[in-house]
mmCIF file of C-alpha atoms and ligand atoms in Angstrom:
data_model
loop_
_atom_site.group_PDB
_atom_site.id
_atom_site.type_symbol
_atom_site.label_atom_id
_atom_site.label_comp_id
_atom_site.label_asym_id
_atom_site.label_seq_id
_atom_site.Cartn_x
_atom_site.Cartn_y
_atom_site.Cartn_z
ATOM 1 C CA UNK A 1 112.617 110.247 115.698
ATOM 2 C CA UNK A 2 116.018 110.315 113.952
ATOM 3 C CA UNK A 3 115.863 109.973 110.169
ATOM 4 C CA UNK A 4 118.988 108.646 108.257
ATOM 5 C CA UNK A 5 119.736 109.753 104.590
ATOM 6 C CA UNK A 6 121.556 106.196 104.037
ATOM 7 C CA UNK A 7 124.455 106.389 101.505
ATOM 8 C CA UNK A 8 126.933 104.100 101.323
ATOM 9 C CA UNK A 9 129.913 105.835 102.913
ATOM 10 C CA UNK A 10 128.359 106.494 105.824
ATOM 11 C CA UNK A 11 129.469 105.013 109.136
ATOM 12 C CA UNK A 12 127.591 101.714 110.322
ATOM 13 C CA UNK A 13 125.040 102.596 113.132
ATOM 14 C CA UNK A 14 126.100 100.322 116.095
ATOM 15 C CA UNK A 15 123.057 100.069 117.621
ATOM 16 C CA UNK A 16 121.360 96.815 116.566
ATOM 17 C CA UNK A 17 117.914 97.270 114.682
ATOM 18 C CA UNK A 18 114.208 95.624 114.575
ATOM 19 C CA UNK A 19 113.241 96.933 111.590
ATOM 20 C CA UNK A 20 110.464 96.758 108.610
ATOM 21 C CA UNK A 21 111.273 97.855 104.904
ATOM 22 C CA UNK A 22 108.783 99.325 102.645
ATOM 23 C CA UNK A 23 107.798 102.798 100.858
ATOM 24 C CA UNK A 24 105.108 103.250 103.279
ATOM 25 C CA UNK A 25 102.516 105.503 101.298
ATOM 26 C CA UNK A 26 100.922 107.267 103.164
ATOM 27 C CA UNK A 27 101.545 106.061 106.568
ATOM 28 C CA UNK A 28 98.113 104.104 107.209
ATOM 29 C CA UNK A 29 96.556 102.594 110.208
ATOM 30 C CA UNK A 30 98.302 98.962 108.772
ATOM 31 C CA UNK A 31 101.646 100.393 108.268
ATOM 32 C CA UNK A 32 101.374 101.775 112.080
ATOM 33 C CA UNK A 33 99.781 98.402 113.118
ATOM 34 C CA UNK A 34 103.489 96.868 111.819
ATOM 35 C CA UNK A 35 105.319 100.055 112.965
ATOM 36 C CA UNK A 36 103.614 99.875 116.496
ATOM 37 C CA UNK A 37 104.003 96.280 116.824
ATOM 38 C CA UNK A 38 107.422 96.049 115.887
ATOM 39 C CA UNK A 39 108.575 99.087 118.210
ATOM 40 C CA UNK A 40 107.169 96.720 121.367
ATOM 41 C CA UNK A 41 108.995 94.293 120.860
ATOM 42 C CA UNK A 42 112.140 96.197 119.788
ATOM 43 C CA UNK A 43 111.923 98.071 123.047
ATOM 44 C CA UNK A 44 111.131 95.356 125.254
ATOM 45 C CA UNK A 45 114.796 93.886 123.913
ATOM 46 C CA UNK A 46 116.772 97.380 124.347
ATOM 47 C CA UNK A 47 116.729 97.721 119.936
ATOM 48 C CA UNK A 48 116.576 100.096 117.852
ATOM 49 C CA UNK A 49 112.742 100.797 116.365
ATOM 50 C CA UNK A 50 113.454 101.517 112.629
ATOM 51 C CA UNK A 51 111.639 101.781 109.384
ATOM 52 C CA UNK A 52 113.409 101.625 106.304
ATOM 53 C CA UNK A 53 112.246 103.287 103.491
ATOM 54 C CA UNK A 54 112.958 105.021 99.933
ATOM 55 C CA UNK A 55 112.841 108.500 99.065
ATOM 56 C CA UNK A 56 110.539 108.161 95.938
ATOM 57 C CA UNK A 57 108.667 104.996 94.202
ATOM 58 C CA UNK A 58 110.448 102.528 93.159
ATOM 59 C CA UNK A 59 108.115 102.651 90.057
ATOM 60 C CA UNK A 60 109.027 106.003 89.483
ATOM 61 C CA UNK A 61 112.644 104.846 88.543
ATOM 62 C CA UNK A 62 111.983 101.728 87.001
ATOM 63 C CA UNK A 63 109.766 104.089 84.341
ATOM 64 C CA UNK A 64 106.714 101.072 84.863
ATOM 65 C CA UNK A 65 103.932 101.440 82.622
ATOM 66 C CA UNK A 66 101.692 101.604 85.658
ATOM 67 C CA UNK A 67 102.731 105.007 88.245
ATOM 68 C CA UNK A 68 100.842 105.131 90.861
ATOM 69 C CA UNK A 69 99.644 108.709 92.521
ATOM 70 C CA UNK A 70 101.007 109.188 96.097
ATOM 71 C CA UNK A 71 99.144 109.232 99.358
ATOM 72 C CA UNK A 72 102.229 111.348 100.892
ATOM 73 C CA UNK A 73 105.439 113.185 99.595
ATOM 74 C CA UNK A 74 108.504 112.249 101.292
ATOM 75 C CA UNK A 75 108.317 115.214 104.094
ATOM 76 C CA UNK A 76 104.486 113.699 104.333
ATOM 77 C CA UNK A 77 105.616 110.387 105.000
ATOM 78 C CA UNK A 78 108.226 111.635 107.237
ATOM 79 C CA UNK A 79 106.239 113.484 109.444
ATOM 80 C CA UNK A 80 103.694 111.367 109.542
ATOM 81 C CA UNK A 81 106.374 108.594 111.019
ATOM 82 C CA UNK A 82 107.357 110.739 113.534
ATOM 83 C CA UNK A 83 103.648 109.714 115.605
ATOM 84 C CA UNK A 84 104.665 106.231 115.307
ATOM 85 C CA UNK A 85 106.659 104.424 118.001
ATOM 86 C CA UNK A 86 109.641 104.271 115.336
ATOM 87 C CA UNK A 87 113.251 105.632 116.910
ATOM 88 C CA UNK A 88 114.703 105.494 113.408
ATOM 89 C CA UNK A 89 113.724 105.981 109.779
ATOM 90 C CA UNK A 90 116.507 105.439 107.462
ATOM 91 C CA UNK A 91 115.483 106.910 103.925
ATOM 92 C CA UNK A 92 117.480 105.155 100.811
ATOM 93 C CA UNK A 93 117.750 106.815 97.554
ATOM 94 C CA UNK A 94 116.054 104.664 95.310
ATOM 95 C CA UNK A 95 118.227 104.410 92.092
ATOM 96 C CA UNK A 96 118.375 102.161 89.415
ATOM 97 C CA UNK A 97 121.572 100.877 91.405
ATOM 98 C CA UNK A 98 119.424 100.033 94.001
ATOM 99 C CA UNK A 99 117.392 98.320 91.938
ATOM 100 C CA UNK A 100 119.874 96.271 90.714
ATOM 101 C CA UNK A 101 120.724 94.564 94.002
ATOM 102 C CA UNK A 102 119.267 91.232 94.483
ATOM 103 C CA UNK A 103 117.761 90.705 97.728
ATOM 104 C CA UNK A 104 120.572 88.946 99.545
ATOM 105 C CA UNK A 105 123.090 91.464 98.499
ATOM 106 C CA UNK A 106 120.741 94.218 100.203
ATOM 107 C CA UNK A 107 119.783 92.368 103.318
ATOM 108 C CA UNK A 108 123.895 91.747 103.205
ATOM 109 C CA UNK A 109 125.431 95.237 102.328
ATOM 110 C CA UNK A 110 122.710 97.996 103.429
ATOM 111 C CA UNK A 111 120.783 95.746 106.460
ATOM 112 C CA UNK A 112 123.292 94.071 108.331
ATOM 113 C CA UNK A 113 126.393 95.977 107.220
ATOM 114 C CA UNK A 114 125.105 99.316 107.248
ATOM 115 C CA UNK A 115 122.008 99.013 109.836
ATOM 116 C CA UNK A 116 122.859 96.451 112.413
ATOM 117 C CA UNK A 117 119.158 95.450 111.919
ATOM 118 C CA UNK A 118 119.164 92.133 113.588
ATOM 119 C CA UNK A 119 115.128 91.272 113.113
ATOM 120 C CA UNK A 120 113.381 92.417 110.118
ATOM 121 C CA UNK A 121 109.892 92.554 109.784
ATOM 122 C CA UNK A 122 108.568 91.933 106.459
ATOM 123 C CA UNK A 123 105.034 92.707 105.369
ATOM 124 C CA UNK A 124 102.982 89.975 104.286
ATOM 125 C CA UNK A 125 102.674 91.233 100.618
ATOM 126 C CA UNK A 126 106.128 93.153 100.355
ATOM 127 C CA UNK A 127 108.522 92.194 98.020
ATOM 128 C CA UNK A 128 111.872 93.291 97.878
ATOM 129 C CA UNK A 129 115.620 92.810 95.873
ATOM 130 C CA UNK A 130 115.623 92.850 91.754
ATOM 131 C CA UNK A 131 112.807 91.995 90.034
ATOM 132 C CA UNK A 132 110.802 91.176 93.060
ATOM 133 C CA UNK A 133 111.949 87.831 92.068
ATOM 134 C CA UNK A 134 112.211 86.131 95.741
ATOM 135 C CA UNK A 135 109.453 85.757 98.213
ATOM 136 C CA UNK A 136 109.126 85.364 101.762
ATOM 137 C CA UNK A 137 110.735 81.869 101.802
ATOM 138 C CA UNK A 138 113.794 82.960 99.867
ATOM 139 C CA UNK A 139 114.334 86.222 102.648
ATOM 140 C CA UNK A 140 113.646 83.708 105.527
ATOM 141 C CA UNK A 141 116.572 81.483 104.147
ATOM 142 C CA UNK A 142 118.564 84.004 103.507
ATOM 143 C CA UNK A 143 118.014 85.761 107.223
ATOM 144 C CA UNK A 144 119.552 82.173 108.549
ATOM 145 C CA UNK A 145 122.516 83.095 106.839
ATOM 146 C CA UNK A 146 123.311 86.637 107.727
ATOM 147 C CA UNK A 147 121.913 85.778 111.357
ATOM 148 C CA UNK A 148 118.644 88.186 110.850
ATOM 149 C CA UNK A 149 115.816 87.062 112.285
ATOM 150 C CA UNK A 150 113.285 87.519 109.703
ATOM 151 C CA UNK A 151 109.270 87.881 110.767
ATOM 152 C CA UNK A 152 106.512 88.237 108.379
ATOM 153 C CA UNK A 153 103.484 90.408 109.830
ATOM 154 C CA UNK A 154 100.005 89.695 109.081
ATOM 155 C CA UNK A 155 97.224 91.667 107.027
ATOM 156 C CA UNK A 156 95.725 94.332 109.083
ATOM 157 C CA UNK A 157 92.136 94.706 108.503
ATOM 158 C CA UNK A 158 89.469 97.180 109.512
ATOM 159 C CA UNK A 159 85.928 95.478 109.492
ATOM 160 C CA UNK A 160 85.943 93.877 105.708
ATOM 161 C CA UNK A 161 88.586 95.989 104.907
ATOM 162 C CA UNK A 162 92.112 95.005 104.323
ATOM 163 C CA UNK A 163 94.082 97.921 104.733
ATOM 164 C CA UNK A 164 97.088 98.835 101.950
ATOM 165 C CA UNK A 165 98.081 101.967 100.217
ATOM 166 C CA UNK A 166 96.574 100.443 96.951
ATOM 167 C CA UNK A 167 92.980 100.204 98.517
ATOM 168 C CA UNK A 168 93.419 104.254 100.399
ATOM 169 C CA UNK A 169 93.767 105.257 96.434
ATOM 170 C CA UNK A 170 90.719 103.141 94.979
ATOM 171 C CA UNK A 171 89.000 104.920 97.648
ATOM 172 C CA UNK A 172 89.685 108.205 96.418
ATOM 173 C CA UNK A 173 89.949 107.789 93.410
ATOM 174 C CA UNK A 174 86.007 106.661 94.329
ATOM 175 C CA UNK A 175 85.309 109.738 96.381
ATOM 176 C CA UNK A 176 84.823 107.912 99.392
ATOM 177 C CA UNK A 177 86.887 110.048 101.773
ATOM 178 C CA UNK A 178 85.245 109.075 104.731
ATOM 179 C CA UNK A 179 86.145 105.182 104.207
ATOM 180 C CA UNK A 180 89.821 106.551 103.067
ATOM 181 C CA UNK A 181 89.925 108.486 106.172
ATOM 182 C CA UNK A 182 88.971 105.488 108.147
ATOM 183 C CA UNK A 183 91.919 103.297 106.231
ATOM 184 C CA UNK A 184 94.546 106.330 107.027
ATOM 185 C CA UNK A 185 93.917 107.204 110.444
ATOM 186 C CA UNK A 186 93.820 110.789 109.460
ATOM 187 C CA UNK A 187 92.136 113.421 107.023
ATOM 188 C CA UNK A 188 93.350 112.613 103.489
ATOM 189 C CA UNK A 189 95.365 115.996 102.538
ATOM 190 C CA UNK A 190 96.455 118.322 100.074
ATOM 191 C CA UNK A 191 99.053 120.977 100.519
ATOM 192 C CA UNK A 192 100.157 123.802 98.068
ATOM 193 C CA UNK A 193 100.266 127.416 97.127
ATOM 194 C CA UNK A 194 97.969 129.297 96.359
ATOM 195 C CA UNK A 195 98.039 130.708 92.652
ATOM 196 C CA UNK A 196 95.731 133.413 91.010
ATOM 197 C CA UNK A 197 92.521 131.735 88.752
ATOM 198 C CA UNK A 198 90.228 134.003 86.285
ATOM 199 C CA UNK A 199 88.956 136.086 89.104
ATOM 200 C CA UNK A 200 84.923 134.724 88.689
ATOM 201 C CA UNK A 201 84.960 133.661 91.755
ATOM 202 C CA UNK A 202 84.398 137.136 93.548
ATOM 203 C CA UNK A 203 82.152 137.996 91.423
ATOM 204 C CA UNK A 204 79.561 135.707 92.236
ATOM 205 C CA UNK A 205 80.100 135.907 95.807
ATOM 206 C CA UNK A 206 82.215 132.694 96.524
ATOM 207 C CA UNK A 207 86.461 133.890 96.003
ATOM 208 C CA UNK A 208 88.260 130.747 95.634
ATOM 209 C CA UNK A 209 92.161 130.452 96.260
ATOM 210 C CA UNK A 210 93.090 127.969 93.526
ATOM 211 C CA UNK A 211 95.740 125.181 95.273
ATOM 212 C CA UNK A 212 98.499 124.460 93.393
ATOM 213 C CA UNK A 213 100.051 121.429 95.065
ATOM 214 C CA UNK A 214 103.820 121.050 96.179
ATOM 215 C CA UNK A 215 104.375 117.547 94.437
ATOM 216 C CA UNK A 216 102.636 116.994 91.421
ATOM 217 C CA UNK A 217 102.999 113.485 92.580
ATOM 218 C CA UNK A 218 99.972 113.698 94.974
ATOM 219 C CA UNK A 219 96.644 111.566 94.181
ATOM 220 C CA UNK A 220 93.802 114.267 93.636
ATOM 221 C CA UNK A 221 90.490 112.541 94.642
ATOM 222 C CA UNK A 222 87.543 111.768 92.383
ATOM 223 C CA UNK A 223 85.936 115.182 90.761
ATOM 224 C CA UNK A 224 83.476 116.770 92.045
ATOM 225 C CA UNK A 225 82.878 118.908 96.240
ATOM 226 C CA UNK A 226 83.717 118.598 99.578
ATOM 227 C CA UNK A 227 83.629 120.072 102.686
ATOM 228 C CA UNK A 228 87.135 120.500 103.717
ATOM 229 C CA UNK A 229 89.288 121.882 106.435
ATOM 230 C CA UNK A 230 91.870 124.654 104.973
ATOM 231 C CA UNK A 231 95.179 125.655 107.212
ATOM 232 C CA UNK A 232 96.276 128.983 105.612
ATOM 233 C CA UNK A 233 99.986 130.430 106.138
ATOM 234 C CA UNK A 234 99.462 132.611 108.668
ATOM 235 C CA UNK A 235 96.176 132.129 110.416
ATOM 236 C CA UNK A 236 96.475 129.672 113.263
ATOM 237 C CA UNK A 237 93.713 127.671 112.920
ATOM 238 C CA UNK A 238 91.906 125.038 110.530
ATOM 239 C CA UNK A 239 88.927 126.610 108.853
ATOM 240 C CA UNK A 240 86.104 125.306 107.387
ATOM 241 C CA UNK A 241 86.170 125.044 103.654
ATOM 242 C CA UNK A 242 84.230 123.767 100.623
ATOM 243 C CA UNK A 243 86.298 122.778 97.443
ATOM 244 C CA UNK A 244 85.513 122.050 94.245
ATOM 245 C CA UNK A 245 87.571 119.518 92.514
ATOM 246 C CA UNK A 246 87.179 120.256 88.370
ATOM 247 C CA UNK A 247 86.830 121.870 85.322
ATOM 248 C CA UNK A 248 83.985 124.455 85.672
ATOM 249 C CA UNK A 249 81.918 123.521 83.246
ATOM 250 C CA UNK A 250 79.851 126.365 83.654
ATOM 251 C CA UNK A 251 82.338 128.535 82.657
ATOM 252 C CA UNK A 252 83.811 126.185 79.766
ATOM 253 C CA UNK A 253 86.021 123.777 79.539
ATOM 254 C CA UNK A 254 89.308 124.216 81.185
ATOM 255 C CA UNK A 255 92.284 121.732 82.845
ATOM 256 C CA UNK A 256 91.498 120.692 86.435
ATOM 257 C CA UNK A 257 91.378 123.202 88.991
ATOM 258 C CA UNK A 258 91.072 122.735 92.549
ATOM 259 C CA UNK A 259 89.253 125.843 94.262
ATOM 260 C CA UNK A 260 88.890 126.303 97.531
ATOM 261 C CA UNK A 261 86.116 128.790 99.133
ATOM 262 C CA UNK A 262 86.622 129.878 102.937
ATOM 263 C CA UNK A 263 83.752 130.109 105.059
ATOM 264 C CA UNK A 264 83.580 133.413 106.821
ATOM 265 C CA UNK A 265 86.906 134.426 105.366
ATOM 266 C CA UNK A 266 88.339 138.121 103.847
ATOM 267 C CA UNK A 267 91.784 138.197 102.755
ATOM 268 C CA UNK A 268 94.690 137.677 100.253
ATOM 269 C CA UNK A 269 96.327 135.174 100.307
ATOM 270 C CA UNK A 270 97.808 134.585 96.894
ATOM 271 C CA UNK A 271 101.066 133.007 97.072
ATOM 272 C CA UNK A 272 100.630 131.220 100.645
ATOM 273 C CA UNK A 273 101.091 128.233 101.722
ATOM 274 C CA UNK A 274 97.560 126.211 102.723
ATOM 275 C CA UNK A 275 96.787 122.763 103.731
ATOM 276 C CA UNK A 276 93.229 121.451 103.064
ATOM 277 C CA UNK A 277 92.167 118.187 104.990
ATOM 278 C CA UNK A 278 88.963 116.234 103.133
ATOM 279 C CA UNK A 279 85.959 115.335 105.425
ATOM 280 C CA UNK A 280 83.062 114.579 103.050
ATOM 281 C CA UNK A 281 81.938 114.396 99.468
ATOM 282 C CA UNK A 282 79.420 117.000 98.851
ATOM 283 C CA UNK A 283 78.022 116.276 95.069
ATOM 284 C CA UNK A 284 79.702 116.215 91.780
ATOM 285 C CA UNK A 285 80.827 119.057 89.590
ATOM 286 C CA UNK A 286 77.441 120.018 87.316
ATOM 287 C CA UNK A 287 77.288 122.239 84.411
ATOM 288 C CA UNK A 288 74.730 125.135 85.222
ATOM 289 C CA UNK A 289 72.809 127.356 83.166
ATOM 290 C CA UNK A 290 74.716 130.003 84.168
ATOM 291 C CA UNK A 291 76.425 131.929 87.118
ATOM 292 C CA UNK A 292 73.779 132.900 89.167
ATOM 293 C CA UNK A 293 72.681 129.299 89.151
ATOM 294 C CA UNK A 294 76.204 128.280 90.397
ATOM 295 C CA UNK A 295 75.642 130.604 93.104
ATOM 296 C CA UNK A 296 73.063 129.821 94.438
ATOM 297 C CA UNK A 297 73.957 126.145 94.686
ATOM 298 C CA UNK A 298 77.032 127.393 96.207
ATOM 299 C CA UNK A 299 74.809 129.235 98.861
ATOM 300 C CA UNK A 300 73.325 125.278 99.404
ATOM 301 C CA UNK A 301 76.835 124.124 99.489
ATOM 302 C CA UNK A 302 77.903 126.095 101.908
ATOM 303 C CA UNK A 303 74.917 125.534 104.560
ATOM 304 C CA UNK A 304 76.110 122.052 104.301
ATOM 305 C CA UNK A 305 79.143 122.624 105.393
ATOM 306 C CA UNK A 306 78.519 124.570 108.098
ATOM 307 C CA UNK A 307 75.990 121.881 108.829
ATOM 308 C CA UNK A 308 79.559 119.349 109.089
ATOM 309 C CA UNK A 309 81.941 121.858 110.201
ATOM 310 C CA UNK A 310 80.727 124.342 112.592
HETATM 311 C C1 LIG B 401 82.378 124.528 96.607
HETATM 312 C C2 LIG B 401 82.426 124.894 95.157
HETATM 313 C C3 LIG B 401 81.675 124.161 94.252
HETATM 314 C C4 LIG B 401 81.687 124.466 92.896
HETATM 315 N N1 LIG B 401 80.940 123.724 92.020
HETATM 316 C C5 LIG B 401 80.980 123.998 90.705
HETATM 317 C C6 LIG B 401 80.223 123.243 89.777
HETATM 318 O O1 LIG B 401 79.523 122.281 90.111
HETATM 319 N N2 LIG B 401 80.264 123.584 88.466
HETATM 320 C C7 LIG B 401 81.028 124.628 88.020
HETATM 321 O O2 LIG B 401 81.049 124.904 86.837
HETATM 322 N N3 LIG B 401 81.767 125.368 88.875
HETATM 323 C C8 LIG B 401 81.753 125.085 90.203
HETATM 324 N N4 LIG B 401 82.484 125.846 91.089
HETATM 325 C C9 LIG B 401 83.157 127.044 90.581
HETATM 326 C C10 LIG B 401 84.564 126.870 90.108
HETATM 327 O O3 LIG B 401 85.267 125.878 90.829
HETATM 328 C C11 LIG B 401 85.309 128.202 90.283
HETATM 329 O O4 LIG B 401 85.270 128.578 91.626
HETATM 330 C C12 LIG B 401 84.702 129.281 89.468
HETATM 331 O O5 LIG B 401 84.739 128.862 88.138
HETATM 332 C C13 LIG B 401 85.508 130.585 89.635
HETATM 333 O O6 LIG B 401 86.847 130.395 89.271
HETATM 334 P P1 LIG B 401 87.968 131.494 89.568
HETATM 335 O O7 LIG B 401 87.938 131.717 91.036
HETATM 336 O O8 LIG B 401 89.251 130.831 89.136
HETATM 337 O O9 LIG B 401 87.637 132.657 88.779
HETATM 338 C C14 LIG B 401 82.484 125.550 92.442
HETATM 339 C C15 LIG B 401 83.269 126.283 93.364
HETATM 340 C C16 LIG B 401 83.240 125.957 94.701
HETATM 341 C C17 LIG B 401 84.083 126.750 95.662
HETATM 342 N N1 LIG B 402 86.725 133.313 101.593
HETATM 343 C C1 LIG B 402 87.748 133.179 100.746
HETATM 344 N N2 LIG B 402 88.138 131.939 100.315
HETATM 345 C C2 LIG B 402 89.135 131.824 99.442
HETATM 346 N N3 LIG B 402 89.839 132.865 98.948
HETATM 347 C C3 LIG B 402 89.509 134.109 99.349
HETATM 348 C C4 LIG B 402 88.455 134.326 100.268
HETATM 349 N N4 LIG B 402 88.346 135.642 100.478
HETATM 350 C C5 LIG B 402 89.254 136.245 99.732
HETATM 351 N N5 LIG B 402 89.992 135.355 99.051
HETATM 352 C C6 LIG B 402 91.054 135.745 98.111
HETATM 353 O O1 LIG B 402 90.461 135.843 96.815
HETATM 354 C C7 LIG B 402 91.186 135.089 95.860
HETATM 355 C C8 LIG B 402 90.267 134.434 94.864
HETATM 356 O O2 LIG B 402 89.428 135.334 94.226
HETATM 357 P P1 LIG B 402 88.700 134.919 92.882
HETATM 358 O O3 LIG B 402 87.845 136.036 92.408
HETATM 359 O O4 LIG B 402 88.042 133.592 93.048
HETATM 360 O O5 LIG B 402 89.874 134.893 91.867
HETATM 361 P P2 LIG B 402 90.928 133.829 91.355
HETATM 362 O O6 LIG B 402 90.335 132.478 91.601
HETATM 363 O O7 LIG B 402 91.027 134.211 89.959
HETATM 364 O O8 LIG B 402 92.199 134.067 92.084
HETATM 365 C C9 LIG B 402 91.930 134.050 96.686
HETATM 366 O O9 LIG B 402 93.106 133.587 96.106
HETATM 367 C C10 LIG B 402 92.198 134.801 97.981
HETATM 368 O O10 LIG B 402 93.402 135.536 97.885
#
């Protein structure tokens, strides 16, 4: 997949485009519904597949009361895009310049001009231009003009679900990564380094690497533990994991940590890289009488986990 920093002194692709618009968090099984479908039909008329999308959220720059957390950082999203059908993703700064375009001027100056996109799918909630003023009507009428053919796509739903980036964060914001997982197509995931803690852990039994994730950005899910897989900078392979998403309130009452114990695992590895992948809720985070007792439901934790994992 070729991805496009778009700017606007860049040379006009010349290859004409079927493409959506849209941020595209986290890359779900909707989003590749649209993607998928729209790379068919782009192929079966020699086009371009292309996805256009911004390089942070558009509520991010338009300082909105309401931020969401993110389901994917831009590399995420990227290479999460390349196992969709797409040929093209063209990434657009999102400034407040952009946001001052109206929705004609956009489809004008960065789709046609820019983009060649002659079909453009639009998603059947997705708004675009300043102020999110116009609706699907208005881009429709002004597609006519600029001779792009514009297409809204349908809801994708799984069972009673409808599937959209707002729903994937309820979800974990609930807990429920199994349903999330379901909605994304993938293990929900959180990537970081790993930073030094207060050096319990060992003592007890149970070493945790603390995570300290790349974009502060990311949605943490709902408190509490969960089996996880863990990818570790330099081992090859996932390993099972159990995590505990909190503030140890056996130990006190500190700012959120997340802690991740490796089953069957001896090492440093302060200051890697790792990658853990969410497969079930465990339990919440309790308070315990003291650290024996967190042991030994740590001992229970991890038989469950091995139970899941192994
Ligand atoms: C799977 C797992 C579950 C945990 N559950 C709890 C818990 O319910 N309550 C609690 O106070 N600490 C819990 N902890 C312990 C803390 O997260 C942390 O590991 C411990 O305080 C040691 O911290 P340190 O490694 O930074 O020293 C859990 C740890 C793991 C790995
Ligand atoms: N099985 C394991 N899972 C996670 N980390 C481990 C494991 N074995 C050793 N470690 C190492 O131990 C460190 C955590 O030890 P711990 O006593 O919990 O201290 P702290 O949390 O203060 O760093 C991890 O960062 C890692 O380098």
């Amino acid at each position: 997949m070729k991805i496009i920093h778009f700017n606007e002194q860049m040379p006009p692709q010349t290859r004409p485009a079927m493409a959506t618009i849209g941020f595209f968090d986290g890359v779900h099984t909707g989003h590749r519904f649209l993607i998928d479908e729209l790379a068919r039909q782009a192929h079966a008329e020699k086009m371009d597949a292309m996805v256009v999308t911004f390089d942070r959220h558009p509520r991010e720059v338009l300082h909105s009361d309401y931020q969401p957390r993110l389901l994917s950082s831009l590399d995420e999203k990227l290479e999460l895009m390349t196992h969709t059908e797409a040929d093209t993703c063209a990434v657009l700064a999102f400034t407040p310049e952009m946001a001052a375009r109206s929705a004609f001027d956009f489809m004008r100056t960065v789709l046609r001009d820019k983009l060649c996109v002659k079909r453009l799918f639009i998603g059947y909630d997705n708004r675009f231009g300043h102020n999110r003023s116009e609706g699907f009507a208005d881009y429709l009428a002004y597609g006519r003009r600029l001779h792009i053919d514009v297409k809204e796509s349908t809801a994708f739903t799984l069972g009673d679900i409808r599937v959209s980036s707002s729903a994937i964060r309820s979800l974990l914001n609930e807990g429920d990564v199994i349903t999330s997982n379901r909605c994304l197509g993938y293990a929900y995931t959180l990537s970081g380094t790993v930073v030094g803690g207060f050096r319990e852990g060992r003592k007890i039994g149970f070493p945790t690497a603390n995570l300290h994730p790349f974009d502060a950005r990311k949605l943490i899910p709902h408190d509490g533990v969960y089996a996880v897989e863990a990818t570790v900078e330099g081992f090859d392979r996932a390993m099972p994991a159990m995590m505990n998403i909190g503030r140890r309130p056996t130990y006190g009452s500190f700012d959120r940590s997340l802690e991740v114990h490796i089953l069957d695992f001896h090492a440093d590895i302060y200051d890697r890289k790792m990658s853990v992948a969410f497969v079930q809720r465990l339990r919440d985070e309790q308070t315990f009488a003291d650290p024996a007792a967190l042991a030994a439901q740590l001992t229970r934790d991890e038989a469950a986990t091995r139970a899941l994992l192994t």
